[in-house]
Amino acid sequence: MRIWLYYAGAGGGHKASVQAVAEEFLKQKSDAQFSWFDVGILAGAYSRRWFENGYAGLVHHLPWLYAFLYEASKLRPVMWLHNTLAEMLVGNALVRSLQTENPDLIVSSYFLVGPLVRALKKTGRAIPLVVIVTDPYSAPPIWFYYPELKYVVASAMVKKTALTRGVPEKNIVVVPQIIHGAPSRQKSVDKEGKIVLLVGGGNGFPGAEDVVNALVQSDVVAKIVVVCGTNEKLKKEIEAVTRQTKKQITVYGFVDFLPELIVKADVVIAKAGAGVVHEVLQQKKPLIISHFIWGQETGNKDFVVNNGLGFYEPQAKNIPALVQRCLYDADVLAKLEKACQEHLQKNGVSEVVTYLTSLTKGA
């Protein structure tokens, strides 16, 4: 069985989802083979830098402009434009690949699937194309620009969005959110005393340095662990803080053992990315959201706060007191644990792969 996996490397969440799917496929069908298509790599080095740096720049430094563009992307002409531009950048590469390969299934965890749809039409191939929607609670309509495709979604809210955009109910499968990986045996941070973990997405998250400074200047007695992702600038800034304090701070760039860090943490301070949020809640850890991407991550933040699963505190100066409560207030910990237990979701990756396999007609 040959499976194409199509994703965008920027941010990390899209790739993590298809990686989890690939790992589960190998458990269920050991003969599965994969072709990996990162939109950024297909588009070329210049376009990739522009795309990834542009996304990070908007999210971190011009959030008002990102919010405007996010809202504009709900307009159908803008959706068409985005998909058309994506096809111009990567469409020919996908056509060439389809002419030399004959996959049994194509799985996308990226919303701009126009290049795939048009490549299939140009080559006359009838290959199942399934979109895994990685936004679990507030998916923008651009995900569902092609109602004829099949969609895997993680909540009734996203299913409603798909139906509103004309996707037939028979084309929508609702399964629990894919959780990206399990704790590894790789040695990371030693578990001695309390640990406060700060983690964003692949690009880190805005305001992390302010949060670290606030913790350093507070009475919080805990080891501080910061995961900066691919954000080298943030990593250097945090490392500069470590040299000016006696408090123990461990700084990582990109890591492949995040689940282990979450298991060892006593409190997690995070950006409201879907993957991180669900991994933290799966481990029933106190969660403080200090930042979210407007629109894209609003639903994740609201899900956590509205269900008593954690806190939203955008002011760095207020976070140390909240950390103290999460570390030592028995009532707070009991309420958080109860809420996590009530809303605990199993990892949906096994159900996703079982569904995907059913589409291949025994390939």
CSV table of C-alpha atoms in Angstrom, one decimal:
chain,number,residue,atom,x,y,z
A,1,MET,CA,0.0,0.0,0.0
A,2,ARG,CA,1.4,3.4,-1.1
A,3,ILE,CA,0.1,6.4,0.8
A,4,TRP,CA,0.8,10.1,0.1
A,5,LEU,CA,1.1,12.4,3.1
A,6,TYR,CA,0.6,16.1,2.3
A,7,TYR,CA,1.3,18.8,4.9
A,8,ALA,CA,2.9,22.1,5.7
A,9,GLY,CA,6.0,22.1,7.8
A,10,ALA,CA,5.4,25.6,9.2
A,11,GLY,CA,4.3,25.5,12.9
A,12,GLY,CA,4.7,21.7,13.3
A,13,GLY,CA,1.1,20.7,14.0
A,14,HIS,CA,0.2,19.7,10.4
A,15,LYS,CA,3.3,17.4,10.1
A,16,ALA,CA,2.8,15.9,13.6
A,17,SER,CA,-0.7,14.7,12.6
A,18,VAL,CA,0.4,12.9,9.5
A,19,GLN,CA,3.4,11.5,11.3
A,20,ALA,CA,1.1,10.0,13.9
A,21,VAL,CA,-1.1,8.6,11.1
A,22,ALA,CA,2.0,7.0,9.4
A,23,GLU,CA,3.1,5.4,12.7
A,24,GLU,CA,-0.3,3.9,13.3
A,25,PHE,CA,-0.5,2.7,9.7
A,26,LEU,CA,2.7,0.7,10.2
A,27,LYS,CA,1.1,-0.9,13.3
A,28,GLN,CA,-2.0,-1.9,11.5
A,29,LYS,CA,-0.5,-2.6,8.0
A,30,SER,CA,3.2,-3.3,8.1
A,31,ASP,CA,3.5,-3.2,4.3
A,32,ALA,CA,2.4,0.5,4.2
A,33,GLN,CA,4.8,2.8,2.3
A,34,PHE,CA,4.7,6.6,2.3
A,35,SER,CA,5.6,9.5,0.1
A,36,TRP,CA,6.0,12.8,2.1
A,37,PHE,CA,5.0,16.1,0.5
A,38,ASP,CA,5.8,19.3,2.5
A,39,VAL,CA,4.2,22.2,0.7
A,40,GLY,CA,7.0,24.5,1.6
A,41,ILE,CA,9.7,22.2,0.2
A,42,LEU,CA,7.7,21.6,-3.0
A,43,ALA,CA,7.4,25.4,-3.5
A,44,GLY,CA,11.1,25.9,-3.4
A,45,ALA,CA,13.6,27.4,-1.0
A,46,TYR,CA,12.6,31.1,-1.6
A,47,SER,CA,8.9,30.5,-1.4
A,48,ARG,CA,9.3,28.3,1.7
A,49,ARG,CA,11.3,30.9,3.6
A,50,TRP,CA,8.7,33.6,2.6
A,51,PHE,CA,5.8,31.4,3.7
A,52,GLU,CA,7.3,30.1,7.0
A,53,ASN,CA,8.9,33.4,8.0
A,54,GLY,CA,5.9,35.3,6.9
A,55,TYR,CA,3.5,33.2,8.9
A,56,ALA,CA,5.7,33.5,12.0
A,57,GLY,CA,6.2,37.2,11.5
A,58,LEU,CA,2.5,37.8,11.2
A,59,VAL,CA,1.6,35.7,14.2
A,60,HIS,CA,4.3,37.1,16.5
A,61,HIS,CA,4.7,40.7,15.4
A,62,LEU,CA,1.6,41.7,13.4
A,63,PRO,CA,-1.3,39.8,15.0
A,64,TRP,CA,-3.8,42.4,13.9
A,65,LEU,CA,-2.9,41.9,10.3
A,66,TYR,CA,-3.0,38.1,10.7
A,67,ALA,CA,-6.5,38.5,12.2
A,68,PHE,CA,-7.6,40.6,9.2
A,69,LEU,CA,-6.2,38.0,6.7
A,70,TYR,CA,-7.8,35.2,8.7
A,71,GLU,CA,-11.2,36.8,8.4
A,72,ALA,CA,-10.6,37.6,4.7
A,73,SER,CA,-9.9,33.9,4.1
A,74,LYS,CA,-13.5,33.1,4.9
A,75,LEU,CA,-14.6,34.8,1.7
A,76,ARG,CA,-14.9,32.4,-1.2
A,77,PRO,CA,-13.0,34.5,-3.8
A,78,VAL,CA,-10.1,34.6,-1.3
A,79,MET,CA,-10.2,30.9,-0.8
A,80,TRP,CA,-10.1,30.4,-4.5
A,81,LEU,CA,-7.1,32.8,-4.7
A,82,HIS,CA,-5.2,30.9,-2.0
A,83,ASN,CA,-5.7,27.5,-3.7
A,84,THR,CA,-4.8,28.9,-7.1
A,85,LEU,CA,-1.6,30.4,-5.8
A,86,ALA,CA,-0.7,27.2,-4.1
A,87,GLU,CA,-1.3,25.3,-7.3
A,88,MET,CA,1.0,27.7,-9.2
A,89,LEU,CA,3.7,27.0,-6.7
A,90,VAL,CA,3.5,23.2,-6.2
A,91,GLY,CA,0.9,21.9,-8.8
A,92,ASN,CA,3.4,20.8,-11.5
A,93,ALA,CA,5.6,18.9,-9.0
A,94,LEU,CA,2.5,17.0,-7.8
A,95,VAL,CA,1.5,16.2,-11.4
A,96,ARG,CA,5.0,14.9,-12.1
A,97,SER,CA,4.9,12.7,-9.0
A,98,LEU,CA,1.5,11.3,-9.9
A,99,GLN,CA,2.8,10.4,-13.3
A,100,THR,CA,5.5,8.2,-11.8
A,101,GLU,CA,3.7,6.9,-8.7
A,102,ASN,CA,0.3,5.3,-8.2
A,103,PRO,CA,-0.7,5.9,-4.6
A,104,ASP,CA,-3.7,4.0,-3.1
A,105,LEU,CA,-4.6,6.9,-0.9
A,106,ILE,CA,-3.7,10.6,-0.4
A,107,VAL,CA,-4.0,12.1,3.1
A,108,SER,CA,-3.7,15.9,3.7
A,109,SER,CA,-3.4,17.6,7.0
A,110,TYR,CA,-3.2,21.0,5.2
A,111,PHE,CA,-6.1,23.1,4.2
A,112,LEU,CA,-4.9,24.2,0.8
A,113,VAL,CA,-5.6,21.0,-1.1
A,114,GLY,CA,-6.3,22.7,-4.4
A,115,PRO,CA,-3.0,21.6,-5.9
A,116,LEU,CA,-3.9,17.9,-5.1
A,117,VAL,CA,-7.4,18.2,-6.5
A,118,ARG,CA,-6.2,19.7,-9.8
A,119,ALA,CA,-3.3,17.3,-10.1
A,120,LEU,CA,-5.7,14.4,-9.8
A,121,LYS,CA,-7.9,15.9,-12.5
A,122,LYS,CA,-5.0,16.6,-14.8
A,123,THR,CA,-3.7,13.0,-14.6
A,124,GLY,CA,-7.1,11.4,-14.6
A,125,ARG,CA,-6.4,9.5,-11.4
A,126,ALA,CA,-9.3,8.4,-9.2
A,127,ILE,CA,-7.5,8.2,-5.9
A,128,PRO,CA,-9.2,8.7,-2.5
A,129,LEU,CA,-8.2,12.1,-1.1
A,130,VAL,CA,-9.0,12.6,2.6
A,131,VAL,CA,-8.4,15.9,4.5
A,132,ILE,CA,-7.6,15.6,8.3
A,133,VAL,CA,-8.8,18.9,9.8
A,134,THR,CA,-6.2,19.7,12.5
A,135,ASP,CA,-8.2,22.6,14.0
A,136,PRO,CA,-10.5,20.7,16.5
A,137,TYR,CA,-12.9,23.5,17.6
A,138,SER,CA,-12.7,26.5,15.3
A,139,ALA,CA,-11.8,25.4,11.8
A,140,PRO,CA,-11.9,28.2,9.2
A,141,PRO,CA,-14.2,27.6,6.2
A,142,ILE,CA,-11.2,27.3,3.8
A,143,TRP,CA,-10.7,23.7,5.0
A,144,PHE,CA,-14.0,22.8,3.2
A,145,TYR,CA,-13.5,24.6,-0.1
A,146,TYR,CA,-13.9,21.3,-1.9
A,147,PRO,CA,-17.1,19.7,-0.6
A,148,GLU,CA,-16.7,16.6,-2.8
A,149,LEU,CA,-13.7,15.5,-0.7
A,150,LYS,CA,-13.8,13.3,2.5
A,151,TYR,CA,-13.0,15.0,5.8
A,152,VAL,CA,-11.9,13.8,9.2
A,153,VAL,CA,-12.9,16.2,12.0
A,154,ALA,CA,-12.5,16.1,15.8
A,155,SER,CA,-15.7,17.7,17.0
A,156,ALA,CA,-19.4,18.4,16.3
A,157,MET,CA,-18.6,22.1,16.0
A,158,VAL,CA,-16.2,21.5,13.1
A,159,LYS,CA,-18.7,19.1,11.5
A,160,LYS,CA,-21.3,21.9,11.7
A,161,THR,CA,-18.9,24.2,9.9
A,162,ALA,CA,-18.3,21.6,7.2
A,163,LEU,CA,-22.1,21.0,6.7
A,164,THR,CA,-22.7,24.8,6.5
A,165,ARG,CA,-20.1,25.0,3.7
A,166,GLY,CA,-21.9,22.3,1.7
A,167,VAL,CA,-20.0,19.2,2.6
A,168,PRO,CA,-22.4,16.2,2.5
A,169,GLU,CA,-22.8,14.5,5.9
A,170,LYS,CA,-21.6,11.2,4.3
A,171,ASN,CA,-18.3,12.8,3.6
A,172,ILE,CA,-17.6,13.7,7.2
A,173,VAL,CA,-16.2,11.4,9.9
A,174,VAL,CA,-16.0,12.6,13.5
A,175,VAL,CA,-13.2,11.0,15.6
A,176,PRO,CA,-11.3,12.1,18.7
A,177,GLN,CA,-8.4,14.4,18.1
A,178,ILE,CA,-5.1,12.9,17.0
A,179,ILE,CA,-2.6,13.1,19.8
A,180,HIS,CA,0.9,13.4,18.6
A,181,GLY,CA,3.0,10.6,20.0
A,182,ALA,CA,3.6,9.0,23.4
A,183,PRO,CA,6.2,9.5,26.1
A,184,SER,CA,9.6,8.1,25.0
A,185,ARG,CA,12.4,6.7,27.0
A,186,GLN,CA,14.8,9.4,25.8
A,187,LYS,CA,16.5,11.2,28.7
A,188,SER,CA,15.4,14.8,28.9
A,189,VAL,CA,15.1,16.8,32.1
A,190,ASP,CA,15.7,15.2,35.5
A,191,LYS,CA,12.6,14.9,37.6
A,192,GLU,CA,13.9,16.5,40.8
A,193,GLY,CA,11.5,19.0,42.6
A,194,LYS,CA,8.8,20.9,40.8
A,195,ILE,CA,9.0,21.6,37.1
A,196,VAL,CA,7.3,24.4,35.2
A,197,LEU,CA,7.3,23.8,31.4
A,198,LEU,CA,6.9,26.5,28.8
A,199,VAL,CA,6.1,25.4,25.3
A,200,GLY,CA,4.6,26.8,22.2
A,201,GLY,CA,4.4,25.4,18.7
A,202,GLY,CA,7.2,24.8,16.3
A,203,ASN,CA,7.9,28.5,16.3
A,204,GLY,CA,7.8,29.0,20.1
A,205,PHE,CA,5.3,31.6,21.2
A,206,PRO,CA,5.2,35.4,21.7
A,207,GLY,CA,5.9,36.6,25.2
A,208,ALA,CA,7.8,33.6,26.4
A,209,GLU,CA,10.8,35.7,27.5
A,210,ASP,CA,8.5,37.9,29.6
A,211,VAL,CA,7.0,34.9,31.3
A,212,VAL,CA,10.4,33.5,32.1
A,213,ASN,CA,11.5,36.8,33.5
A,214,ALA,CA,8.4,37.0,35.7
A,215,LEU,CA,9.0,33.5,37.0
A,216,VAL,CA,12.7,34.3,37.7
A,217,GLN,CA,11.7,37.4,39.7
A,218,SER,CA,9.0,35.6,41.7
A,219,ASP,CA,9.0,33.3,44.7
A,220,VAL,CA,8.1,30.3,42.6
A,221,VAL,CA,10.5,27.5,43.6
A,222,ALA,CA,10.7,25.2,40.6
A,223,LYS,CA,12.9,24.2,37.7
A,224,ILE,CA,11.9,26.1,34.6
A,225,VAL,CA,12.0,24.2,31.2
A,226,VAL,CA,11.5,26.2,28.0
A,227,VAL,CA,10.9,24.6,24.6
A,228,CYS,CA,11.6,27.2,21.9
A,229,GLY,CA,11.0,25.1,18.8
A,230,THR,CA,12.8,26.4,15.7
A,231,ASN,CA,12.8,29.9,17.0
A,232,GLU,CA,16.5,30.5,17.5
A,233,LYS,CA,16.1,34.1,18.4
A,234,LEU,CA,13.8,33.1,21.3
A,235,LYS,CA,16.2,30.4,22.4
A,236,LYS,CA,19.1,32.9,22.6
A,237,GLU,CA,17.0,35.3,24.6
A,238,ILE,CA,16.0,32.7,27.1
A,239,GLU,CA,19.6,31.5,27.4
A,240,ALA,CA,20.7,35.1,28.1
A,241,VAL,CA,18.2,35.1,31.0
A,242,THR,CA,19.7,31.9,32.4
A,243,ARG,CA,23.1,33.5,32.7
A,244,GLN,CA,21.7,36.3,34.9
A,245,THR,CA,19.9,34.2,37.5
A,246,LYS,CA,20.6,31.5,40.0
A,247,LYS,CA,17.3,29.7,39.3
A,248,GLN,CA,17.6,26.5,37.3
A,249,ILE,CA,16.4,27.0,33.7
A,250,THR,CA,16.8,24.4,31.0
A,251,VAL,CA,16.3,25.6,27.4
A,252,TYR,CA,15.6,23.4,24.3
A,253,GLY,CA,15.2,24.2,20.7
A,254,PHE,CA,13.1,21.8,18.7
A,255,VAL,CA,12.6,18.5,20.5
A,256,ASP,CA,11.1,15.1,19.6
A,257,PHE,CA,10.5,14.2,23.2
A,258,LEU,CA,7.9,16.7,24.1
A,259,PRO,CA,5.4,14.1,25.5
A,260,GLU,CA,8.1,13.1,28.0
A,261,LEU,CA,8.6,16.7,29.1
A,262,ILE,CA,4.8,17.1,29.6
A,263,VAL,CA,4.7,13.9,31.7
A,264,LYS,CA,7.5,15.2,34.0
A,265,ALA,CA,6.0,18.7,34.3
A,266,ASP,CA,3.9,19.9,37.3
A,267,VAL,CA,2.5,22.9,35.5
A,268,VAL,CA,2.5,23.7,31.7
A,269,ILE,CA,2.4,27.2,30.3
A,270,ALA,CA,1.6,27.1,26.6
A,271,LYS,CA,0.3,28.7,23.5
A,272,ALA,CA,-3.1,27.3,22.6
A,273,GLY,CA,-2.0,25.0,19.8
A,274,ALA,CA,-4.3,22.0,19.4
A,275,GLY,CA,-1.6,19.4,19.7
A,276,VAL,CA,0.0,20.7,22.8
A,277,VAL,CA,-3.3,21.4,24.5
A,278,HIS,CA,-4.5,17.9,24.0
A,279,GLU,CA,-1.3,16.3,25.1
A,280,VAL,CA,-1.3,18.3,28.3
A,281,LEU,CA,-4.9,17.5,29.1
A,282,GLN,CA,-4.3,13.8,28.3
A,283,GLN,CA,-1.7,13.8,31.1
A,284,LYS,CA,-4.1,15.8,33.4
A,285,LYS,CA,-1.5,18.5,33.9
A,286,PRO,CA,-2.5,22.0,35.1
A,287,LEU,CA,-2.5,24.2,32.0
A,288,ILE,CA,-2.0,28.0,31.7
A,289,ILE,CA,-2.5,29.4,28.3
A,290,SER,CA,-0.6,32.6,27.9
A,291,HIS,CA,-1.1,33.3,24.2
A,292,PHE,CA,-3.3,32.1,21.4
A,293,ILE,CA,-3.5,32.9,17.7
A,294,TRP,CA,-6.7,34.8,17.1
A,295,GLY,CA,-9.2,32.8,15.1
A,296,GLN,CA,-7.0,29.8,14.5
A,297,GLU,CA,-6.6,28.9,18.2
A,298,THR,CA,-9.5,30.8,19.7
A,299,GLY,CA,-11.6,27.6,19.9
A,300,ASN,CA,-8.8,25.7,21.7
A,301,LYS,CA,-8.5,28.4,24.3
A,302,ASP,CA,-12.2,28.6,24.8
A,303,PHE,CA,-12.5,24.9,25.2
A,304,VAL,CA,-9.9,24.9,28.0
A,305,VAL,CA,-11.3,27.8,29.9
A,306,ASN,CA,-15.0,27.1,29.5
A,307,ASN,CA,-14.7,23.6,30.7
A,308,GLY,CA,-12.5,24.4,33.7
A,309,LEU,CA,-9.5,22.5,32.2
A,310,GLY,CA,-7.0,25.3,32.7
A,311,PHE,CA,-6.5,29.1,32.8
A,312,TYR,CA,-6.0,31.9,30.3
A,313,GLU,CA,-3.6,34.6,31.5
A,314,PRO,CA,-2.1,36.9,28.9
A,315,GLN,CA,-0.3,39.1,31.5
A,316,ALA,CA,3.1,37.7,32.3
A,317,LYS,CA,3.3,39.5,35.6
A,318,ASN,CA,0.2,37.5,36.8
A,319,ILE,CA,1.4,34.1,35.8
A,320,PRO,CA,3.7,33.3,38.8
A,321,ALA,CA,0.8,33.6,41.3
A,322,LEU,CA,-1.2,31.3,39.1
A,323,VAL,CA,1.6,28.9,38.9
A,324,GLN,CA,1.8,28.8,42.7
A,325,ARG,CA,-1.9,28.0,42.9
A,326,CYS,CA,-1.4,25.2,40.4
A,327,LEU,CA,1.5,23.8,42.3
A,328,TYR,CA,0.2,23.9,45.9
A,329,ASP,CA,-3.6,24.7,46.0
A,330,ALA,CA,-5.2,21.4,46.6
A,331,ASP,CA,-8.7,22.7,45.7
A,332,VAL,CA,-7.5,24.0,42.4
A,333,LEU,CA,-5.7,20.8,41.6
A,334,ALA,CA,-8.7,18.7,42.5
A,335,LYS,CA,-11.0,20.8,40.3
A,336,LEU,CA,-8.6,20.6,37.3
A,337,GLU,CA,-8.1,16.8,37.7
A,338,LYS,CA,-11.9,16.3,37.8
A,339,ALA,CA,-12.5,18.5,34.7
A,340,CYS,CA,-9.7,16.6,32.8
A,341,GLN,CA,-11.3,13.3,33.8
A,342,GLU,CA,-14.7,14.4,32.6
A,343,HIS,CA,-13.4,15.7,29.2
A,344,LEU,CA,-10.7,13.1,28.7
A,345,GLN,CA,-10.5,12.0,25.1
A,346,LYS,CA,-8.8,8.9,23.8
A,347,ASN,CA,-6.3,9.3,21.0
A,348,GLY,CA,-8.3,9.2,17.7
A,349,VAL,CA,-5.4,8.1,15.5
A,350,SER,CA,-6.3,4.4,15.5
A,351,GLU,CA,-9.9,5.2,14.4
A,352,VAL,CA,-8.6,7.5,11.7
A,353,VAL,CA,-6.3,4.9,10.2
A,354,THR,CA,-9.1,2.2,10.4
A,355,TYR,CA,-11.3,4.6,8.4
A,356,LEU,CA,-8.6,5.5,5.9
A,357,THR,CA,-7.8,1.8,5.3
A,358,SER,CA,-11.5,1.2,4.5
A,359,LEU,CA,-11.2,3.6,1.6
A,360,THR,CA,-8.4,1.7,-0.1
A,361,LYS,CA,-10.5,-1.4,-1.0
A,362,GLY,CA,-8.0,-3.9,0.4
A,363,ALA,CA,-4.9,-2.4,-1.3
